[in-house]
Amino acid sequence: MSTYQFNPLNPSFDTHAQNSTDDRKMIGTHTPGYPVFRSTGDILDPISIPGNSKNAVVDPTQYLREFNYGHVSQYSNGTNLREFTLVASDSEIKEVSPGVFYNVWTYNGTIPGPTIRATEGDKIKINFINNGSKPHSIHTHGIHPSEMDGVFDMIGSKGKFTYEFTAEPYGVYPYHCHMTPLEEHITHGLYGVMIIDPKTPRPQADEMVMVMNGYDTDFDTENNFYTVNGIPYFYMHNPIEINKNEPVRVYLVNMLEFDPINNFHLHANMFNYYPSGTSQTPVELNDIVTMSQGERGILEFKYKFPGNYMFHAHKTEFAEKGWMGVFNVVESSQHNDEDLRNNIADNLDNISVPKDQSFFKADSSQDGKDIGLENNKIAYNYSSNKVSNNSLHTNQQHANNPNGVISSYQNSTNSS
């Protein structure tokens, strides 16, 4: 992966000198002993980001294309039940930018939380565990019963609750904590993305998730940093590689608090836009989309020419405080289909597959209630074997995907 070593706001600036903190104001966080720097009025450009650092809020490279399809069992009527576990925490101190520490509240330890994915008509079961010191919940957008909405029943510290509902309609949705004050729980990081695929799969594409957010590190209800996928400027200095003439599909979600709008601008190209992803017919061809808090949509495009192309918020303040990135368009994939299939085969060699690969059938009379998943899990799974970013994704829908997390390109040589 190519990297940049320049400051896009001042190319002549010595980026390494930014490690100096002598002229910055240090202020406290919610947790004593972890100073942060007031960045309002200053431009902080984190050049070197240890993406896999245990101190970072997320690895944006991995998060971009990682989808959690859950642990799968099946009712006797053929309906899939997908089970997920989300654990809330509110006591971690993590680095949201070099030298800037923040009291993050997370689902499963990252901001954003994991991208959960299902197919329309699947039963979804989310086992929620609140390991935080404050009451929390999970509110998913979409259609479900009131008692599964995560609004009226807060889960106290060390409490547990199971949310169960049918995945409908297809589209892209945010999920987040709905405890008041809502802005505090969201701005600290308790949010993620849920994708519900249509029963008829969308065309294959290189799929990625982008969550637009911000950090109010000095608690004055004004954001000091703006990001896509958790770390300011990350994709400026770690460009996203995509293939020329191959379709790209971006699931874009705005979870920014304190600012009424956010937006996404694509350089030197246009995208088809599908608001909320609830239709397979685009509403417009554009190079910029503006969203209010909680809005989301799907962007589809492909680049005709190789090179580096920026994408960023088309609001100067947001861009200058971290919401910028680059697509690195390459002539062709560095791995042909045979290499990709071999890569998947190498992953499968590490998985113990029982001779009996049939589903353990769940009792359909339970109608989506707890069916004892420990005794009804699919007989083989990938839960501890993540397929690498260069592995072939042959079916976007994954309607019968074995258990676990998939992190991959969805490759296609077809044009659209």
Coordinates of C-alpha atoms in Angstrom, one line a residue:
M1 CA 0.0 0.0 0.0
S2 CA 1.4 3.3 -1.0
T3 CA 1.6 6.0 1.6
Y4 CA 1.8 9.8 1.6
Q5 CA 4.2 11.8 3.6
F6 CA 2.9 15.3 3.0
N7 CA 0.6 17.7 4.7
P8 CA -2.2 18.4 2.2
L9 CA -2.9 21.8 3.8
N10 CA 0.7 22.9 3.7
P11 CA 3.0 20.7 1.6
S12 CA 6.1 22.5 2.7
F13 CA 5.4 21.9 6.4
D14 CA 7.6 19.5 8.3
T15 CA 5.1 16.9 9.4
H16 CA 7.4 15.4 12.0
A17 CA 7.6 18.7 13.8
Q18 CA 3.9 18.3 14.7
N19 CA 4.9 15.9 17.4
S20 CA 5.9 18.9 19.5
T21 CA 3.3 19.9 22.0
D22 CA 5.0 22.9 23.6
D23 CA 2.6 25.4 22.1
R24 CA -0.6 23.5 22.6
K25 CA -3.1 23.9 25.4
M26 CA -3.7 20.7 27.3
I27 CA -7.1 20.0 28.8
G28 CA -8.5 17.2 30.8
T29 CA -10.7 14.4 29.7
H30 CA -13.5 12.6 31.7
T31 CA -10.7 10.4 33.1
P32 CA -8.0 12.1 35.1
G33 CA -4.4 11.7 34.0
Y34 CA -5.0 11.7 30.2
P35 CA -4.4 15.2 28.8
V36 CA -5.6 16.0 25.3
F37 CA -4.9 19.0 23.2
R38 CA -7.4 21.7 22.2
S39 CA -7.4 21.7 18.4
T40 CA -10.0 24.3 17.8
G41 CA -8.3 26.9 15.7
D42 CA -5.3 24.6 15.0
I43 CA -4.8 22.1 12.2
L44 CA -3.5 18.8 13.5
D45 CA -2.5 16.4 10.7
P46 CA -1.6 13.0 12.1
I47 CA 0.8 11.6 9.5
S48 CA 1.9 8.4 11.1
I49 CA -1.0 6.3 12.2
P50 CA -0.3 2.8 13.7
G51 CA -3.4 1.4 12.2
N52 CA -3.3 -1.8 14.2
S53 CA -2.1 -0.2 17.4
K54 CA -3.9 -1.4 20.5
N55 CA -4.2 2.3 21.4
A56 CA -6.1 3.2 18.3
V57 CA -9.9 3.3 18.2
V58 CA -10.0 1.1 15.1
D59 CA -7.9 -0.1 12.2
P60 CA -9.6 1.8 9.4
T61 CA -8.0 -0.4 6.7
Q62 CA -9.5 -3.5 8.2
Y63 CA -12.8 -1.9 9.1
L64 CA -13.4 -0.7 5.6
R65 CA -14.1 -4.1 4.1
E66 CA -14.9 -6.2 7.1
F67 CA -18.5 -7.6 7.5
N68 CA -19.8 -9.6 10.4
Y69 CA -22.4 -12.2 9.2
G70 CA -22.9 -13.6 12.7
H71 CA -23.2 -17.2 13.8
V72 CA -25.7 -19.0 11.6
S73 CA -28.3 -21.6 12.4
Q74 CA -31.4 -22.5 10.5
Y75 CA -35.1 -23.1 11.2
S76 CA -36.7 -26.2 9.8
N77 CA -38.6 -23.9 7.4
G78 CA -35.3 -22.8 5.9
T79 CA -35.1 -19.3 7.5
N80 CA -31.6 -18.3 8.6
L81 CA -31.1 -17.1 12.2
R82 CA -28.0 -14.9 12.5
E83 CA -26.7 -14.3 16.1
F84 CA -24.4 -11.5 17.0
T85 CA -22.9 -10.3 20.3
L86 CA -22.3 -6.7 21.0
V87 CA -20.5 -5.6 24.2
A88 CA -20.6 -2.0 25.3
S89 CA -17.8 -0.4 27.2
D90 CA -17.4 3.2 28.4
S91 CA -14.1 3.3 30.4
E92 CA -11.5 3.0 27.7
I93 CA -9.0 5.7 26.9
K94 CA -7.8 5.5 23.3
E95 CA -5.8 7.6 20.9
V96 CA -8.0 9.3 18.4
S97 CA -5.0 11.2 16.9
P98 CA -1.3 11.0 17.8
G99 CA -1.0 12.5 21.3
V100 CA -4.8 13.0 21.6
F101 CA -6.4 10.7 24.1
Y102 CA -10.2 10.4 24.5
N103 CA -12.6 8.6 26.7
V104 CA -14.2 6.4 24.1
W105 CA -17.4 4.4 24.5
T106 CA -17.5 1.4 22.2
Y107 CA -19.3 -1.6 20.9
N108 CA -16.8 -4.5 20.8
G109 CA -13.9 -2.2 21.5
T110 CA -13.9 -0.1 18.3
I111 CA -15.3 3.1 16.8
P112 CA -17.3 2.5 14.7
G113 CA -18.7 -0.8 16.1
P114 CA -18.7 -3.9 13.9
T115 CA -20.7 -3.9 10.6
I116 CA -23.4 -6.5 11.0
R117 CA -24.9 -8.0 7.9
A118 CA -27.8 -10.2 7.0
T119 CA -30.2 -10.8 4.2
E120 CA -33.8 -9.6 4.0
G121 CA -36.0 -12.1 5.8
D122 CA -33.3 -13.5 8.1
K123 CA -34.0 -13.6 11.8
I124 CA -31.5 -11.4 13.7
K125 CA -30.6 -12.0 17.3
I126 CA -28.3 -9.5 19.0
N127 CA -27.0 -10.5 22.4
F128 CA -26.2 -7.3 24.2
I129 CA -23.9 -7.1 27.2
N130 CA -23.3 -3.8 29.0
N131 CA -19.8 -3.9 30.5
G132 CA -19.9 -0.2 31.0
S133 CA -20.5 1.8 34.2
K134 CA -23.5 3.7 32.6
P135 CA -26.8 2.5 31.2
H136 CA -26.7 1.7 27.5
S137 CA -28.8 0.1 24.8
I138 CA -28.8 -0.8 21.1
H139 CA -31.3 1.0 18.8
T140 CA -31.4 -0.3 15.3
H141 CA -33.0 1.6 12.5
G142 CA -35.5 -0.5 10.4
I143 CA -38.8 -2.3 11.2
H144 CA -39.2 -4.2 14.4
P145 CA -41.4 -4.5 17.5
S146 CA -41.4 -1.7 20.1
E147 CA -39.8 -3.9 22.8
M148 CA -36.9 -4.5 20.4
D149 CA -36.3 -0.8 19.7
G150 CA -33.8 -0.1 22.4
V151 CA -35.4 3.1 23.5
F152 CA -37.6 2.6 26.6
D153 CA -35.6 -0.2 28.3
M154 CA -32.1 0.9 29.2
I155 CA -29.7 -1.9 30.2
G156 CA -27.8 -1.1 33.4
S157 CA -24.2 -1.8 34.2
K158 CA -23.3 -5.5 33.8
G159 CA -26.8 -6.1 32.5
K160 CA -27.8 -8.2 29.4
F161 CA -30.6 -8.1 26.9
T162 CA -31.3 -10.0 23.6
Y163 CA -32.8 -8.1 20.7
E164 CA -34.7 -10.2 18.2
F165 CA -36.3 -9.2 14.9
T166 CA -36.7 -10.0 11.3
A167 CA -34.3 -8.2 8.9
E168 CA -36.4 -5.9 6.9
P169 CA -36.5 -4.0 4.6
Y170 CA -33.2 -4.3 2.7
G171 CA -31.0 -1.3 3.0
V172 CA -28.2 0.3 5.0
Y173 CA -28.9 1.3 8.6
P174 CA -27.1 2.8 11.6
Y175 CA -27.4 1.3 15.1
H176 CA -26.5 3.2 18.2
C177 CA -27.1 3.7 21.9
H178 CA -30.4 5.5 22.7
M179 CA -29.6 6.4 26.3
T180 CA -30.0 10.1 27.2
P181 CA -28.3 12.5 26.7
L182 CA -28.2 10.9 23.3
E183 CA -25.6 13.2 21.8
E184 CA -23.1 12.2 24.6
H185 CA -23.5 8.5 24.0
I186 CA -23.2 8.8 20.2
T187 CA -20.3 11.3 20.1
H188 CA -18.3 9.1 22.4
G189 CA -18.6 6.3 19.9
L190 CA -21.6 4.0 20.6
Y191 CA -22.7 3.4 17.0
G192 CA -22.2 1.1 14.0
V193 CA -23.7 0.0 10.7
M194 CA -26.2 -2.8 9.8
I195 CA -26.5 -3.9 6.2
I196 CA -29.5 -5.9 5.1
D197 CA -29.0 -7.3 1.6
P198 CA -31.9 -7.8 -0.8
K199 CA -32.9 -11.4 -1.5
T200 CA -31.8 -10.9 -5.1
P201 CA -28.1 -9.9 -4.7
R202 CA -26.8 -6.6 -6.0
P203 CA -24.2 -6.9 -8.7
Q204 CA -20.7 -7.8 -7.5
A205 CA -18.5 -4.8 -6.5
D206 CA -15.6 -3.9 -4.3
E207 CA -17.7 -3.1 -1.2
M208 CA -16.7 -0.9 1.7
V209 CA -18.3 0.9 4.6
M210 CA -17.6 4.5 5.5
V211 CA -18.9 6.1 8.7
M212 CA -18.5 9.8 9.0
N213 CA -18.0 11.0 12.6
G214 CA -16.3 13.6 14.8
Y215 CA -14.7 14.0 18.2
D216 CA -15.4 16.7 20.7
T217 CA -12.3 16.2 22.7
D218 CA -12.7 19.3 24.9
F219 CA -16.5 18.8 25.6
D220 CA -17.7 22.2 24.4
T221 CA -20.2 20.7 21.9
E222 CA -18.0 21.6 19.0
N223 CA -16.0 18.9 17.2
N224 CA -12.3 19.2 17.2
F225 CA -11.7 16.3 14.7
Y226 CA -13.6 14.9 11.8
T227 CA -13.0 11.5 10.4
V228 CA -14.3 8.7 8.2
N229 CA -13.9 5.4 10.0
G230 CA -12.5 6.7 13.2
I231 CA -9.0 8.3 12.6
P232 CA -8.4 11.7 11.1
Y233 CA -6.6 11.8 7.7
F234 CA -6.1 8.1 7.8
Y235 CA -7.0 7.4 4.2
M236 CA -5.0 10.4 3.0
H237 CA -1.8 8.7 4.2
N238 CA -3.0 5.1 3.6
P239 CA -4.9 5.4 0.3
I240 CA -7.7 3.0 -0.5
E241 CA -6.6 0.9 -3.4
I242 CA -9.2 0.1 -6.1
N243 CA -9.0 -1.3 -9.6
K244 CA -9.6 0.7 -12.7
N245 CA -12.9 0.0 -14.4
E246 CA -14.2 -2.2 -11.6
P247 CA -17.3 -1.2 -9.7
V248 CA -17.0 0.2 -6.2
R249 CA -19.9 0.2 -3.7
V250 CA -19.7 2.5 -0.7
Y251 CA -22.1 2.1 2.2
L252 CA -22.0 5.7 3.6
V253 CA -23.4 6.6 7.0
N254 CA -23.3 9.9 8.8
M255 CA -23.0 9.7 12.6
L256 CA -21.7 13.2 13.2
E257 CA -23.1 15.0 16.3
F258 CA -23.1 18.8 17.0
D259 CA -23.0 19.8 13.3
P260 CA -26.3 19.7 11.4
I261 CA -24.9 18.3 8.1
N262 CA -22.0 16.4 6.7
N263 CA -21.2 15.5 3.2
F264 CA -19.1 13.4 0.8
H265 CA -17.4 14.6 -2.3
L266 CA -15.7 12.4 -4.9
H267 CA -13.0 13.9 -7.1
A268 CA -12.9 13.5 -10.9
N269 CA -15.8 11.1 -11.0
M270 CA -19.6 10.7 -10.5
F271 CA -21.5 8.2 -8.5
N272 CA -25.0 6.7 -8.6
Y273 CA -26.7 7.4 -5.3
Y274 CA -29.3 5.2 -3.6
P275 CA -30.7 6.9 -0.4
S276 CA -30.9 4.5 2.5
G277 CA -30.1 1.6 0.0
T278 CA -33.8 0.7 0.1
S279 CA -34.1 0.7 -3.7
Q280 CA -32.0 -0.8 -6.5
T281 CA -32.7 2.2 -8.7
P282 CA -30.5 5.2 -8.2
V283 CA -32.1 8.6 -7.7
E284 CA -29.3 10.7 -9.2
L285 CA -25.8 10.8 -10.7
N286 CA -23.7 13.2 -8.7
D287 CA -20.2 13.8 -7.2
I288 CA -21.4 15.1 -3.8
V289 CA -24.1 14.0 -1.3
T290 CA -25.2 15.9 1.8
M291 CA -26.6 14.1 4.9
S292 CA -28.1 15.1 8.2
Q293 CA -27.3 13.1 11.3
G294 CA -28.2 9.4 11.0
E295 CA -28.8 9.6 7.2
R296 CA -27.1 7.0 5.0
G297 CA -27.0 5.8 1.4
I298 CA -25.1 3.7 -1.1
L299 CA -22.7 5.2 -3.7
E300 CA -21.7 3.2 -6.8
F301 CA -19.0 4.2 -9.2
K302 CA -15.9 3.1 -11.1
Y303 CA -12.8 5.0 -12.3
K304 CA -11.8 5.0 -15.9
F305 CA -8.2 6.2 -15.4
P306 CA -5.5 5.1 -12.9
G307 CA -4.1 7.6 -10.4
N308 CA -4.8 9.1 -7.0
Y309 CA -8.2 10.8 -6.4
M310 CA -9.3 12.6 -3.3
F311 CA -12.6 12.2 -1.5
H312 CA -13.5 14.4 1.4
A313 CA -16.1 16.5 3.2
H314 CA -17.1 19.4 1.0
K315 CA -17.1 21.6 4.1
T316 CA -13.6 23.1 4.5
E317 CA -13.5 23.0 8.3
F318 CA -14.3 19.3 8.3
A319 CA -11.7 18.5 5.6
E320 CA -9.0 20.6 7.4
K321 CA -9.7 18.8 10.7
G322 CA -9.3 15.3 9.3
W323 CA -12.2 14.3 6.9
M324 CA -10.1 13.7 3.8
G325 CA -9.0 10.6 2.0
V326 CA -7.5 9.2 -1.3
F327 CA -8.5 6.4 -3.7
N328 CA -5.4 4.9 -5.4
V329 CA -6.8 3.6 -8.7
V330 CA -4.5 0.9 -10.1
E331 CA -4.4 -0.5 -13.7
S332 CA -5.5 -4.0 -12.7
S333 CA -5.8 -6.2 -9.6
Q334 CA -2.5 -7.4 -8.3
H335 CA -4.0 -10.9 -7.9
N336 CA -5.8 -12.8 -10.6
D337 CA -8.8 -15.0 -9.9
E338 CA -6.7 -18.1 -9.6
D339 CA -4.5 -16.5 -7.0
L340 CA -7.6 -15.3 -5.1
R341 CA -9.2 -18.8 -5.2
N342 CA -5.9 -20.3 -3.9
N343 CA -5.9 -17.7 -1.1
I344 CA -9.4 -18.9 0.0
A345 CA -8.2 -22.5 -0.3
D346 CA -5.3 -21.7 2.0
N347 CA -7.8 -20.3 4.6
L348 CA -10.0 -23.3 4.3
D349 CA -7.1 -25.7 4.9
N350 CA -6.9 -24.2 8.4
I351 CA -10.5 -25.0 9.2
S352 CA -11.6 -28.3 10.7
V353 CA -14.7 -29.4 8.7
P354 CA -16.7 -32.3 10.1
K355 CA -17.8 -35.0 7.7
D356 CA -21.4 -34.2 8.4
Q357 CA -21.7 -30.6 7.0
S358 CA -25.5 -30.4 7.4
F359 CA -27.3 -27.8 9.5
F360 CA -28.6 -28.7 12.9
K361 CA -32.3 -27.8 12.4
A362 CA -34.0 -25.4 14.8
D363 CA -37.6 -25.8 15.8
S364 CA -39.6 -23.5 13.6
S365 CA -42.4 -23.5 16.2
Q366 CA -40.1 -21.2 18.3
D367 CA -40.7 -18.6 15.6
G368 CA -37.4 -16.7 16.0
K369 CA -37.1 -17.0 19.8
D370 CA -34.1 -18.4 21.6
I371 CA -33.6 -21.8 20.0
G372 CA -30.5 -22.8 22.0
L373 CA -27.8 -21.8 19.5
E374 CA -25.1 -23.7 21.3
N375 CA -26.9 -26.8 20.0
N376 CA -28.0 -25.4 16.6
K377 CA -24.9 -23.8 15.1
I378 CA -23.9 -24.6 11.6
A379 CA -21.5 -27.5 11.5
Y380 CA -18.6 -25.6 10.1
N381 CA -17.6 -22.0 10.6
Y382 CA -15.0 -19.3 9.8
S383 CA -15.5 -17.5 13.1
S384 CA -11.8 -17.6 13.9
N385 CA -10.5 -17.5 10.3
K386 CA -10.8 -14.1 8.6
V387 CA -10.5 -14.2 4.9
S388 CA -7.9 -11.7 3.7
N389 CA -8.6 -8.5 1.8
N390 CA -7.4 -10.2 -1.4
S391 CA -9.7 -13.2 -1.3
L392 CA -12.4 -13.7 -3.9
H393 CA -15.9 -12.8 -2.9
T394 CA -18.1 -14.8 -5.3
N395 CA -21.5 -13.9 -3.9
Q396 CA -22.4 -10.5 -2.5
Q397 CA -25.5 -11.8 -0.7
H398 CA -23.9 -14.5 1.4
A399 CA -27.4 -15.7 2.2
N400 CA -26.0 -19.0 3.6
N401 CA -22.7 -17.7 4.7
P402 CA -21.0 -19.8 7.4
N403 CA -20.4 -18.2 10.7
G404 CA -18.2 -15.3 11.3
V405 CA -16.4 -12.2 10.0
I406 CA -15.6 -11.8 6.4
S407 CA -13.0 -9.2 5.3
S408 CA -12.6 -9.1 1.6
Y409 CA -12.8 -7.4 -1.7
Q410 CA -15.8 -8.4 -3.9
N411 CA -14.1 -8.8 -7.2
S412 CA -15.7 -8.7 -10.6
T413 CA -14.4 -8.3 -14.0
N414 CA -17.8 -7.5 -15.3
S415 CA -18.6 -3.9 -16.3
S416 CA -21.8 -2.2 -15.3

